[in-house]
Amino acid sequence: MPADSVSRMDSNGSAGESNAPENLLGTSPGASSLRSRTESESSDKMARFVLPSMDGSPPKVLTLHEVGDVLKNIQNMELVHEIAINPEFKFEPYEPPENSLERRIKDIMHKAFWDVLRSQLNENPPCYDHAIQLLTEIKDCFPQIISQNNSRALQRINEILDIDVIKRQAEEGVLDFKAYANFVIQVMAKSCAPARDELVRQLTEIEDVVDLFKNILETMALMKLDMVNYLLDYARNDIMANSVEYEKEKFKEYLEYYKFGFPATENWLKNSCTHDANNVPSSPEQTISNAYMELMDWDESKEFPEVLSIDKERILKLGQRAKRICTCAGVISICSGVPIISQRSENRVALAKQIEIILQGTANEKELLDSIENVWLQVKTVINEYLQKESQPVMDANTEEMLKSQIMQVGKKDSPVRTLMWKRFQTYFRLALRSRAGLPPPPPGYADFKDELEAYCTALKRVIAYNHSVFGEYFMKLLTQQRFTNNEVGTSESASAASVQEQSAAAGGKTNAVATDGKVEGQ
């Protein structure tokens, strides 16, 4: 990594600056400043955006600056959230999609630049305008791939790539463009990550000077990415340690602008409240736990909780992953009814792995159901091969038909076997969610999928735990207010009912008295 490369250039330099992580969070990738097309810069202050009201209160008017702050905060929060919740997160180079307009424009402009450079260098005498521009860009790149603490290396680069000197050399016709390329390659060789050594070495084999500089820029772009990811790894622990408080603070700032509630979140929590035999509602803690359990198999016909929207795609993908594991376990449980599978653990493990591979690419229930036919064909082939290997007769038609029918049913969400395996899965995850001392042992039928099961539970548990740390107080506040409101309404209704009963009783007493009096009088 670049840490190693820094020490290779300057033994006095340190691996990185202590404030490096802060620079990572300044702006998020893709963030752009919001500006309106106005006659003067000062008129920016007069631009207004209206945040609509949802509860009948007057809409809130935001300045352009405030809108920019809101969007920037949300973008930063998403970046920090992803870094904290995804241990494998890293920055990747962006390339426009193939055959897209953006890609065509990029290719045309890049080709035009290199064509102009080649044309200028081939003039007699050579024109170095583009060459000097290129060396300027390369010089500006080095501070991004070499630590600022490595001052001696940066000073040496500034001395050699002195643009004023280069311009005088060009004017006098003594500029050796290839010599500067060799110097740049030497610096790159000393400052690149070990993984880029071979790529930098290959630069020395390029004879054409234009192709050489083109490949130099491409390699430097990768080195900049290496440095960014190094800084990310350097800052990850600090980010994770402070990200919860950071997101809570940003969420509070967001609520300052948006105070109209989150209907989908409130419905999600409200519908997760259960009642016991005495019609006593579950506690707020239990209600929240029930709500988290619902994320295992989210009904996509319902609106997703707004506050979890950052993780919506991740949660839905994890839900499909859970269904794949459950289906695999169901198929293996059925296949275990065949002695050659149940009595040979190595056969069962091998078959389980093959089933897992077949279902790996399924992204929804339809694809899962469509893949069950392939699962059955694989099961049939493998079992017959195992039987033949032990000189036993292959499955007869009745056995095949019965086994096929049972396996095909597992592709349906409401099949008995799938339902049973899903209940076991839910029980396992509920235990995992409560446990603070590692994960419990796999439930019956899931032993052959232990690694995948634990990976799934760890991933979803991480998402839930993190979001609960950020929004748990907000959830408790919603449920507490809801319960208080319900109790208040219930108390009010009870009081009203009691009052009506008292008034009725009193009125009834008077009526009886009048009737009695009348009766007495009549007598």
PDB file of C-alpha atoms in Angstrom, residues 126-358:
ATOM      1  CA  PRO A 126       8.146  20.648 -32.324  1.00  0.00           C
ATOM      2  CA  CYS A 127       5.423  22.546 -30.515  1.00  0.00           C
ATOM      3  CA  TYR A 128       5.348  21.778 -26.787  1.00  0.00           C
ATOM      4  CA  ASP A 129       2.164  23.556 -25.676  1.00  0.00           C
ATOM      5  CA  HIS A 130       0.250  20.336 -24.943  1.00  0.00           C
ATOM      6  CA  ALA A 131       3.395  18.686 -23.595  1.00  0.00           C
ATOM      7  CA  ILE A 132       3.901  21.440 -21.018  1.00  0.00           C
ATOM      8  CA  GLN A 133       0.223  21.253 -20.038  1.00  0.00           C
ATOM      9  CA  LEU A 134       0.636  17.499 -19.566  1.00  0.00           C
ATOM     10  CA  LEU A 135       3.750  17.873 -17.394  1.00  0.00           C
ATOM     11  CA  THR A 136       1.886  20.460 -15.302  1.00  0.00           C
ATOM     12  CA  GLU A 137      -0.949  17.994 -14.676  1.00  0.00           C
ATOM     13  CA  ILE A 138       1.521  15.252 -13.770  1.00  0.00           C
ATOM     14  CA  LYS A 139       3.316  17.563 -11.349  1.00  0.00           C
ATOM     15  CA  ASP A 140      -0.018  18.404  -9.701  1.00  0.00           C
ATOM     16  CA  CYS A 141      -0.789  14.688  -9.345  1.00  0.00           C
ATOM     17  CA  PHE A 142       2.219  13.835  -7.194  1.00  0.00           C
ATOM     18  CA  PRO A 143       0.965  15.524  -3.975  1.00  0.00           C
ATOM     19  CA  GLN A 144      -2.098  13.264  -4.275  1.00  0.00           C
ATOM     20  CA  ILE A 145      -0.089  10.030  -4.362  1.00  0.00           C
ATOM     21  CA  ILE A 146       2.753  10.963  -2.015  1.00  0.00           C
ATOM     22  CA  SER A 147       2.263  11.822   1.638  1.00  0.00           C
ATOM     23  CA  GLN A 148       2.591  15.506   2.472  1.00  0.00           C
ATOM     24  CA  ASN A 149       5.012  14.479   5.210  1.00  0.00           C
ATOM     25  CA  ASN A 150       7.409  13.324   2.500  1.00  0.00           C
ATOM     26  CA  SER A 151       8.549  16.864   1.908  1.00  0.00           C
ATOM     27  CA  ARG A 152      11.966  16.013   0.470  1.00  0.00           C
ATOM     28  CA  ALA A 153      10.448  13.926  -2.330  1.00  0.00           C
ATOM     29  CA  LEU A 154       7.882  16.612  -3.152  1.00  0.00           C
ATOM     30  CA  GLN A 155      10.571  19.289  -3.111  1.00  0.00           C
ATOM     31  CA  ARG A 156      12.700  17.257  -5.515  1.00  0.00           C
ATOM     32  CA  ILE A 157       9.727  16.820  -7.864  1.00  0.00           C
ATOM     33  CA  ASN A 158       9.022  20.559  -7.809  1.00  0.00           C
ATOM     34  CA  GLU A 159      12.666  21.282  -8.635  1.00  0.00           C
ATOM     35  CA  ILE A 160      12.797  18.925 -11.618  1.00  0.00           C
ATOM     36  CA  LEU A 161       9.309  19.649 -12.941  1.00  0.00           C
ATOM     37  CA  ASP A 162       9.792  23.415 -12.779  1.00  0.00           C
ATOM     38  CA  ILE A 163       7.322  24.620 -15.392  1.00  0.00           C
ATOM     39  CA  ASP A 164       9.153  27.921 -15.971  1.00  0.00           C
ATOM     40  CA  VAL A 165      12.380  26.049 -16.713  1.00  0.00           C
ATOM     41  CA  ILE A 166      10.517  23.611 -18.971  1.00  0.00           C
ATOM     42  CA  LYS A 167       8.972  26.506 -20.923  1.00  0.00           C
ATOM     43  CA  ARG A 168      12.421  28.107 -21.456  1.00  0.00           C
ATOM     44  CA  GLN A 169      13.773  24.765 -22.653  1.00  0.00           C
ATOM     45  CA  ALA A 170      10.882  24.506 -25.105  1.00  0.00           C
ATOM     46  CA  GLU A 171      11.497  28.038 -26.392  1.00  0.00           C
ATOM     47  CA  GLU A 172      15.197  27.280 -26.885  1.00  0.00           C
ATOM     48  CA  GLY A 173      14.407  23.965 -28.601  1.00  0.00           C
ATOM     49  CA  VAL A 174      16.292  21.821 -26.057  1.00  0.00           C
ATOM     50  CA  LEU A 175      13.353  20.231 -24.227  1.00  0.00           C
ATOM     51  CA  ASP A 176      13.891  16.479 -23.808  1.00  0.00           C
ATOM     52  CA  PHE A 177      10.325  15.288 -23.313  1.00  0.00           C
ATOM     53  CA  LYS A 178      11.343  11.640 -22.997  1.00  0.00           C
ATOM     54  CA  ALA A 179      13.841  12.465 -20.230  1.00  0.00           C
ATOM     55  CA  TYR A 180      11.058  13.996 -18.143  1.00  0.00           C
ATOM     56  CA  ALA A 181       8.987  10.875 -18.756  1.00  0.00           C
ATOM     57  CA  ASN A 182      11.826   8.723 -17.409  1.00  0.00           C
ATOM     58  CA  PHE A 183      12.088  10.925 -14.302  1.00  0.00           C
ATOM     59  CA  VAL A 184       8.338  10.606 -13.685  1.00  0.00           C
ATOM     60  CA  ILE A 185       8.565   6.806 -14.013  1.00  0.00           C
ATOM     61  CA  GLN A 186      11.440   6.685 -11.498  1.00  0.00           C
ATOM     62  CA  VAL A 187       9.403   8.629  -8.952  1.00  0.00           C
ATOM     63  CA  MET A 188       6.356   6.429  -9.580  1.00  0.00           C
ATOM     64  CA  ALA A 189       8.451   3.285  -9.093  1.00  0.00           C
ATOM     65  CA  LYS A 190       9.519   4.508  -5.661  1.00  0.00           C
ATOM     66  CA  SER A 191       6.107   5.740  -4.553  1.00  0.00           C
ATOM     67  CA  CYS A 192       3.650   3.178  -5.919  1.00  0.00           C
ATOM     68  CA  ALA A 193       2.086   0.346  -3.940  1.00  0.00           C
ATOM     69  CA  PRO A 194       3.850  -3.015  -4.394  1.00  0.00           C
ATOM     70  CA  ALA A 195       0.863  -4.254  -6.395  1.00  0.00           C
ATOM     71  CA  ARG A 196       1.614  -1.598  -9.041  1.00  0.00           C
ATOM     72  CA  ASP A 197       5.348  -2.433  -9.425  1.00  0.00           C
ATOM     73  CA  GLU A 198       4.870  -4.563 -12.530  1.00  0.00           C
ATOM     74  CA  LEU A 199       2.591  -1.982 -14.126  1.00  0.00           C
ATOM     75  CA  VAL A 200       5.189   0.756 -13.593  1.00  0.00           C
ATOM     76  CA  ARG A 201       7.978  -1.504 -14.898  1.00  0.00           C
ATOM     77  CA  GLN A 202       6.034  -2.027 -18.118  1.00  0.00           C
ATOM     78  CA  LEU A 203       6.121   1.735 -18.692  1.00  0.00           C
ATOM     79  CA  THR A 204       9.860   1.545 -19.269  1.00  0.00           C
ATOM     80  CA  GLU A 205       9.262  -0.737 -22.253  1.00  0.00           C
ATOM     81  CA  ILE A 206       7.082   1.763 -24.170  1.00  0.00           C
ATOM     82  CA  GLU A 207       9.078   3.544 -26.876  1.00  0.00           C
ATOM     83  CA  ASP A 208       6.452   5.889 -28.324  1.00  0.00           C
ATOM     84  CA  VAL A 209       6.515   9.006 -26.154  1.00  0.00           C
ATOM     85  CA  VAL A 210       2.795   9.794 -26.591  1.00  0.00           C
ATOM     86  CA  ASP A 211       1.724   6.256 -25.684  1.00  0.00           C
ATOM     87  CA  LEU A 212       4.155   6.428 -22.784  1.00  0.00           C
ATOM     88  CA  PHE A 213       2.602   9.544 -21.262  1.00  0.00           C
ATOM     89  CA  LYS A 214      -0.884   8.187 -21.880  1.00  0.00           C
ATOM     90  CA  ASN A 215      -0.035   5.077 -19.852  1.00  0.00           C
ATOM     91  CA  ILE A 216       1.714   7.197 -17.216  1.00  0.00           C
ATOM     92  CA  LEU A 217      -1.500   9.152 -16.587  1.00  0.00           C
ATOM     93  CA  GLU A 218      -3.581   5.959 -16.436  1.00  0.00           C
ATOM     94  CA  THR A 219      -1.180   4.442 -13.908  1.00  0.00           C
ATOM     95  CA  MET A 220      -1.099   7.602 -11.821  1.00  0.00           C
ATOM     96  CA  ALA A 221      -4.915   7.520 -11.682  1.00  0.00           C
ATOM     97  CA  LEU A 222      -4.680   4.036 -10.152  1.00  0.00           C
ATOM     98  CA  MET A 223      -2.044   5.237  -7.702  1.00  0.00           C
ATOM     99  CA  LYS A 224      -4.303   8.086  -6.604  1.00  0.00           C
ATOM    100  CA  LEU A 225      -7.024   5.524  -5.987  1.00  0.00           C
ATOM    101  CA  ASP A 226      -4.579   3.425  -3.953  1.00  0.00           C
ATOM    102  CA  MET A 227      -3.779   6.439  -1.789  1.00  0.00           C
ATOM    103  CA  VAL A 228      -7.456   7.244  -1.243  1.00  0.00           C
ATOM    104  CA  ASN A 229      -8.181   3.668  -0.160  1.00  0.00           C
ATOM    105  CA  TYR A 230      -5.111   3.702   2.070  1.00  0.00           C
ATOM    106  CA  LEU A 231      -6.385   6.842   3.767  1.00  0.00           C
ATOM    107  CA  LEU A 232      -9.784   5.169   4.064  1.00  0.00           C
ATOM    108  CA  ASP A 233      -8.255   2.138   5.809  1.00  0.00           C
ATOM    109  CA  TYR A 234      -6.234   4.478   7.988  1.00  0.00           C
ATOM    110  CA  ALA A 235      -9.362   6.367   9.017  1.00  0.00           C
ATOM    111  CA  ARG A 236     -11.802   3.432   9.142  1.00  0.00           C
ATOM    112  CA  ASN A 237     -11.487   2.727  12.867  1.00  0.00           C
ATOM    113  CA  ASP A 238     -11.989   6.390  13.722  1.00  0.00           C
ATOM    114  CA  ILE A 239     -14.922   6.621  11.345  1.00  0.00           C
ATOM    115  CA  MET A 240     -16.571   3.546  12.825  1.00  0.00           C
ATOM    116  CA  ALA A 241     -15.960   4.804  16.350  1.00  0.00           C
ATOM    117  CA  ASN A 242     -17.618   8.143  15.654  1.00  0.00           C
ATOM    118  CA  SER A 243     -20.015   7.412  12.801  1.00  0.00           C
ATOM    119  CA  VAL A 244     -23.012   6.620  15.017  1.00  0.00           C
ATOM    120  CA  GLU A 245     -22.797   9.969  16.768  1.00  0.00           C
ATOM    121  CA  TYR A 246     -22.127  11.635  13.429  1.00  0.00           C
ATOM    122  CA  GLU A 247     -25.251  10.120  11.860  1.00  0.00           C
ATOM    123  CA  LYS A 248     -27.369  10.876  14.920  1.00  0.00           C
ATOM    124  CA  GLU A 249     -26.273  14.484  14.751  1.00  0.00           C
ATOM    125  CA  LYS A 250     -26.959  14.697  11.006  1.00  0.00           C
ATOM    126  CA  PHE A 251     -30.355  13.073  11.533  1.00  0.00           C
ATOM    127  CA  LYS A 252     -31.212  15.691  14.161  1.00  0.00           C
ATOM    128  CA  GLU A 253     -30.143  18.423  11.737  1.00  0.00           C
ATOM    129  CA  TYR A 254     -32.362  16.875   9.074  1.00  0.00           C
ATOM    130  CA  LEU A 255     -35.308  16.809  11.474  1.00  0.00           C
ATOM    131  CA  GLU A 256     -34.841  20.543  11.954  1.00  0.00           C
ATOM    132  CA  TYR A 257     -35.881  20.964   8.338  1.00  0.00           C
ATOM    133  CA  TYR A 258     -38.345  18.093   8.141  1.00  0.00           C
ATOM    134  CA  LYS A 259     -40.714  17.820  11.078  1.00  0.00           C
ATOM    135  CA  PHE A 260     -43.678  16.118   9.472  1.00  0.00           C
ATOM    136  CA  GLY A 261     -42.937  12.582  10.573  1.00  0.00           C
ATOM    137  CA  PHE A 262     -42.210   9.383   8.681  1.00  0.00           C
ATOM    138  CA  PRO A 263     -45.482   7.536   7.962  1.00  0.00           C
ATOM    139  CA  ALA A 264     -43.901   4.326   6.632  1.00  0.00           C
ATOM    140  CA  THR A 265     -41.588   4.098   9.654  1.00  0.00           C
ATOM    141  CA  GLU A 266     -44.472   4.711  12.043  1.00  0.00           C
ATOM    142  CA  ASN A 267     -46.641   2.076  10.331  1.00  0.00           C
ATOM    143  CA  TRP A 268     -43.757  -0.392  10.346  1.00  0.00           C
ATOM    144  CA  LEU A 269     -43.367  -0.027  14.107  1.00  0.00           C
ATOM    145  CA  LYS A 270     -47.098   0.151  14.858  1.00  0.00           C
ATOM    146  CA  ASN A 271     -47.860  -3.014  12.881  1.00  0.00           C
ATOM    147  CA  SER A 272     -45.093  -4.848  14.749  1.00  0.00           C
ATOM    148  CA  CYS A 273     -46.851  -4.379  18.073  1.00  0.00           C
ATOM    149  CA  THR A 274     -48.343  -7.693  19.221  1.00  0.00           C
ATOM    150  CA  HIS A 275     -50.778  -8.529  22.029  1.00  0.00           C
ATOM    151  CA  ASP A 276     -50.742 -11.417  24.478  1.00  0.00           C
ATOM    152  CA  ALA A 277     -53.686 -13.563  25.536  1.00  0.00           C
ATOM    153  CA  ASN A 278     -54.857 -10.802  27.885  1.00  0.00           C
ATOM    154  CA  ASN A 279     -54.688  -8.251  25.055  1.00  0.00           C
ATOM    155  CA  VAL A 280     -51.697  -6.537  26.671  1.00  0.00           C
ATOM    156  CA  PRO A 281     -49.545  -4.907  23.976  1.00  0.00           C
ATOM    157  CA  SER A 282     -45.880  -5.796  23.635  1.00  0.00           C
ATOM    158  CA  SER A 283     -43.303  -3.479  25.151  1.00  0.00           C
ATOM    159  CA  PRO A 284     -41.574  -0.905  22.923  1.00  0.00           C
ATOM    160  CA  GLU A 285     -38.397  -2.995  23.047  1.00  0.00           C
ATOM    161  CA  GLN A 286     -40.240  -6.126  21.932  1.00  0.00           C
ATOM    162  CA  THR A 287     -42.081  -4.183  19.242  1.00  0.00           C
ATOM    163  CA  ILE A 288     -38.797  -2.903  17.820  1.00  0.00           C
ATOM    164  CA  SER A 289     -37.390  -6.444  17.879  1.00  0.00           C
ATOM    165  CA  ASN A 290     -40.441  -7.692  15.984  1.00  0.00           C
ATOM    166  CA  ALA A 291     -39.993  -4.905  13.455  1.00  0.00           C
ATOM    167  CA  TYR A 292     -36.390  -5.884  12.859  1.00  0.00           C
ATOM    168  CA  MET A 293     -37.442  -9.496  12.335  1.00  0.00           C
ATOM    169  CA  GLU A 294     -39.775  -8.337   9.564  1.00  0.00           C
ATOM    170  CA  LEU A 295     -36.723  -7.117   7.636  1.00  0.00           C
ATOM    171  CA  MET A 296     -35.741 -10.746   7.033  1.00  0.00           C
ATOM    172  CA  ASP A 297     -38.554 -11.085   4.489  1.00  0.00           C
ATOM    173  CA  TRP A 298     -39.809  -7.636   3.628  1.00  0.00           C
ATOM    174  CA  ASP A 299     -43.091  -7.431   1.751  1.00  0.00           C
ATOM    175  CA  GLU A 300     -42.162  -5.191  -1.178  1.00  0.00           C
ATOM    176  CA  SER A 301     -45.797  -4.189  -1.678  1.00  0.00           C
ATOM    177  CA  LYS A 302     -45.473  -2.109   1.507  1.00  0.00           C
ATOM    178  CA  GLU A 303     -43.620   1.167   1.706  1.00  0.00           C
ATOM    179  CA  PHE A 304     -40.141   0.738   3.170  1.00  0.00           C
ATOM    180  CA  PRO A 305     -39.336   2.625   6.426  1.00  0.00           C
ATOM    181  CA  GLU A 306     -37.931   6.007   5.412  1.00  0.00           C
ATOM    182  CA  VAL A 307     -35.217   6.125   8.046  1.00  0.00           C
ATOM    183  CA  LEU A 308     -33.768   2.828   6.773  1.00  0.00           C
ATOM    184  CA  SER A 309     -33.811   3.902   3.133  1.00  0.00           C
ATOM    185  CA  ILE A 310     -30.007   4.064   2.934  1.00  0.00           C
ATOM    186  CA  ASP A 311     -29.916   0.328   3.613  1.00  0.00           C
ATOM    187  CA  LYS A 312     -33.034  -0.643   1.654  1.00  0.00           C
ATOM    188  CA  GLU A 313     -31.215  -2.311  -1.235  1.00  0.00           C
ATOM    189  CA  ARG A 314     -28.826  -4.060   1.149  1.00  0.00           C
ATOM    190  CA  ILE A 315     -31.696  -5.378   3.311  1.00  0.00           C
ATOM    191  CA  LEU A 316     -33.706  -6.600   0.311  1.00  0.00           C
ATOM    192  CA  LYS A 317     -30.669  -8.418  -1.076  1.00  0.00           C
ATOM    193  CA  LEU A 318     -30.047  -9.995   2.311  1.00  0.00           C
ATOM    194  CA  GLY A 319     -33.691 -11.087   2.366  1.00  0.00           C
ATOM    195  CA  GLN A 320     -33.263 -12.906  -0.934  1.00  0.00           C
ATOM    196  CA  ARG A 321     -30.053 -14.422   0.383  1.00  0.00           C
ATOM    197  CA  ALA A 322     -31.981 -15.778   3.358  1.00  0.00           C
ATOM    198  CA  LYS A 323     -34.566 -17.339   1.043  1.00  0.00           C
ATOM    199  CA  ARG A 324     -31.805 -19.055  -0.929  1.00  0.00           C
ATOM    200  CA  ILE A 325     -30.309 -20.502   2.237  1.00  0.00           C
ATOM    201  CA  CYS A 326     -33.723 -21.638   3.427  1.00  0.00           C
ATOM    202  CA  THR A 327     -34.477 -23.289   0.073  1.00  0.00           C
ATOM    203  CA  CYS A 328     -31.113 -25.050   0.026  1.00  0.00           C
ATOM    204  CA  ALA A 329     -31.703 -26.364   3.537  1.00  0.00           C
ATOM    205  CA  GLY A 330     -35.180 -27.556   2.556  1.00  0.00           C
ATOM    206  CA  VAL A 331     -33.855 -29.471  -0.465  1.00  0.00           C
ATOM    207  CA  ILE A 332     -31.092 -31.129   1.554  1.00  0.00           C
ATOM    208  CA  SER A 333     -33.577 -32.090   4.275  1.00  0.00           C
ATOM    209  CA  ILE A 334     -35.707 -33.851   1.654  1.00  0.00           C
ATOM    210  CA  CYS A 335     -32.675 -35.506   0.051  1.00  0.00           C
ATOM    211  CA  SER A 336     -31.625 -36.799   3.462  1.00  0.00           C
ATOM    212  CA  GLY A 337     -34.510 -39.243   3.153  1.00  0.00           C
ATOM    213  CA  VAL A 338     -32.346 -41.123   0.646  1.00  0.00           C
ATOM    214  CA  PRO A 339     -29.869 -43.387   2.518  1.00  0.00           C
ATOM    215  CA  ILE A 340     -26.993 -42.734   0.105  1.00  0.00           C
ATOM    216  CA  ILE A 341     -27.194 -39.055   1.167  1.00  0.00           C
ATOM    217  CA  SER A 342     -28.130 -39.327   4.848  1.00  0.00           C
ATOM    218  CA  GLN A 343     -25.623 -42.115   5.595  1.00  0.00           C
ATOM    219  CA  ARG A 344     -22.695 -40.545   3.712  1.00  0.00           C
ATOM    220  CA  SER A 345     -21.874 -37.134   5.143  1.00  0.00           C
ATOM    221  CA  GLU A 346     -19.376 -36.423   2.358  1.00  0.00           C
ATOM    222  CA  ASN A 347     -22.113 -37.021  -0.235  1.00  0.00           C
ATOM    223  CA  ARG A 348     -24.512 -34.715   1.584  1.00  0.00           C
ATOM    224  CA  VAL A 349     -21.936 -31.941   1.925  1.00  0.00           C
ATOM    225  CA  ALA A 350     -20.971 -32.149  -1.753  1.00  0.00           C
ATOM    226  CA  LEU A 351     -24.606 -32.076  -2.867  1.00  0.00           C
ATOM    227  CA  ALA A 352     -25.355 -29.139  -0.578  1.00  0.00           C
ATOM    228  CA  LYS A 353     -22.532 -27.142  -2.155  1.00  0.00           C
ATOM    229  CA  GLN A 354     -23.810 -27.905  -5.669  1.00  0.00           C
ATOM    230  CA  ILE A 355     -27.356 -26.838  -4.775  1.00  0.00           C
ATOM    231  CA  GLU A 356     -26.010 -23.635  -3.268  1.00  0.00           C
ATOM    232  CA  ILE A 357     -24.127 -22.847  -6.486  1.00  0.00           C
ATOM    233  CA  ILE A 358     -27.198 -23.453  -8.679  1.00  0.00           C
TER     234      ILE A 358
END
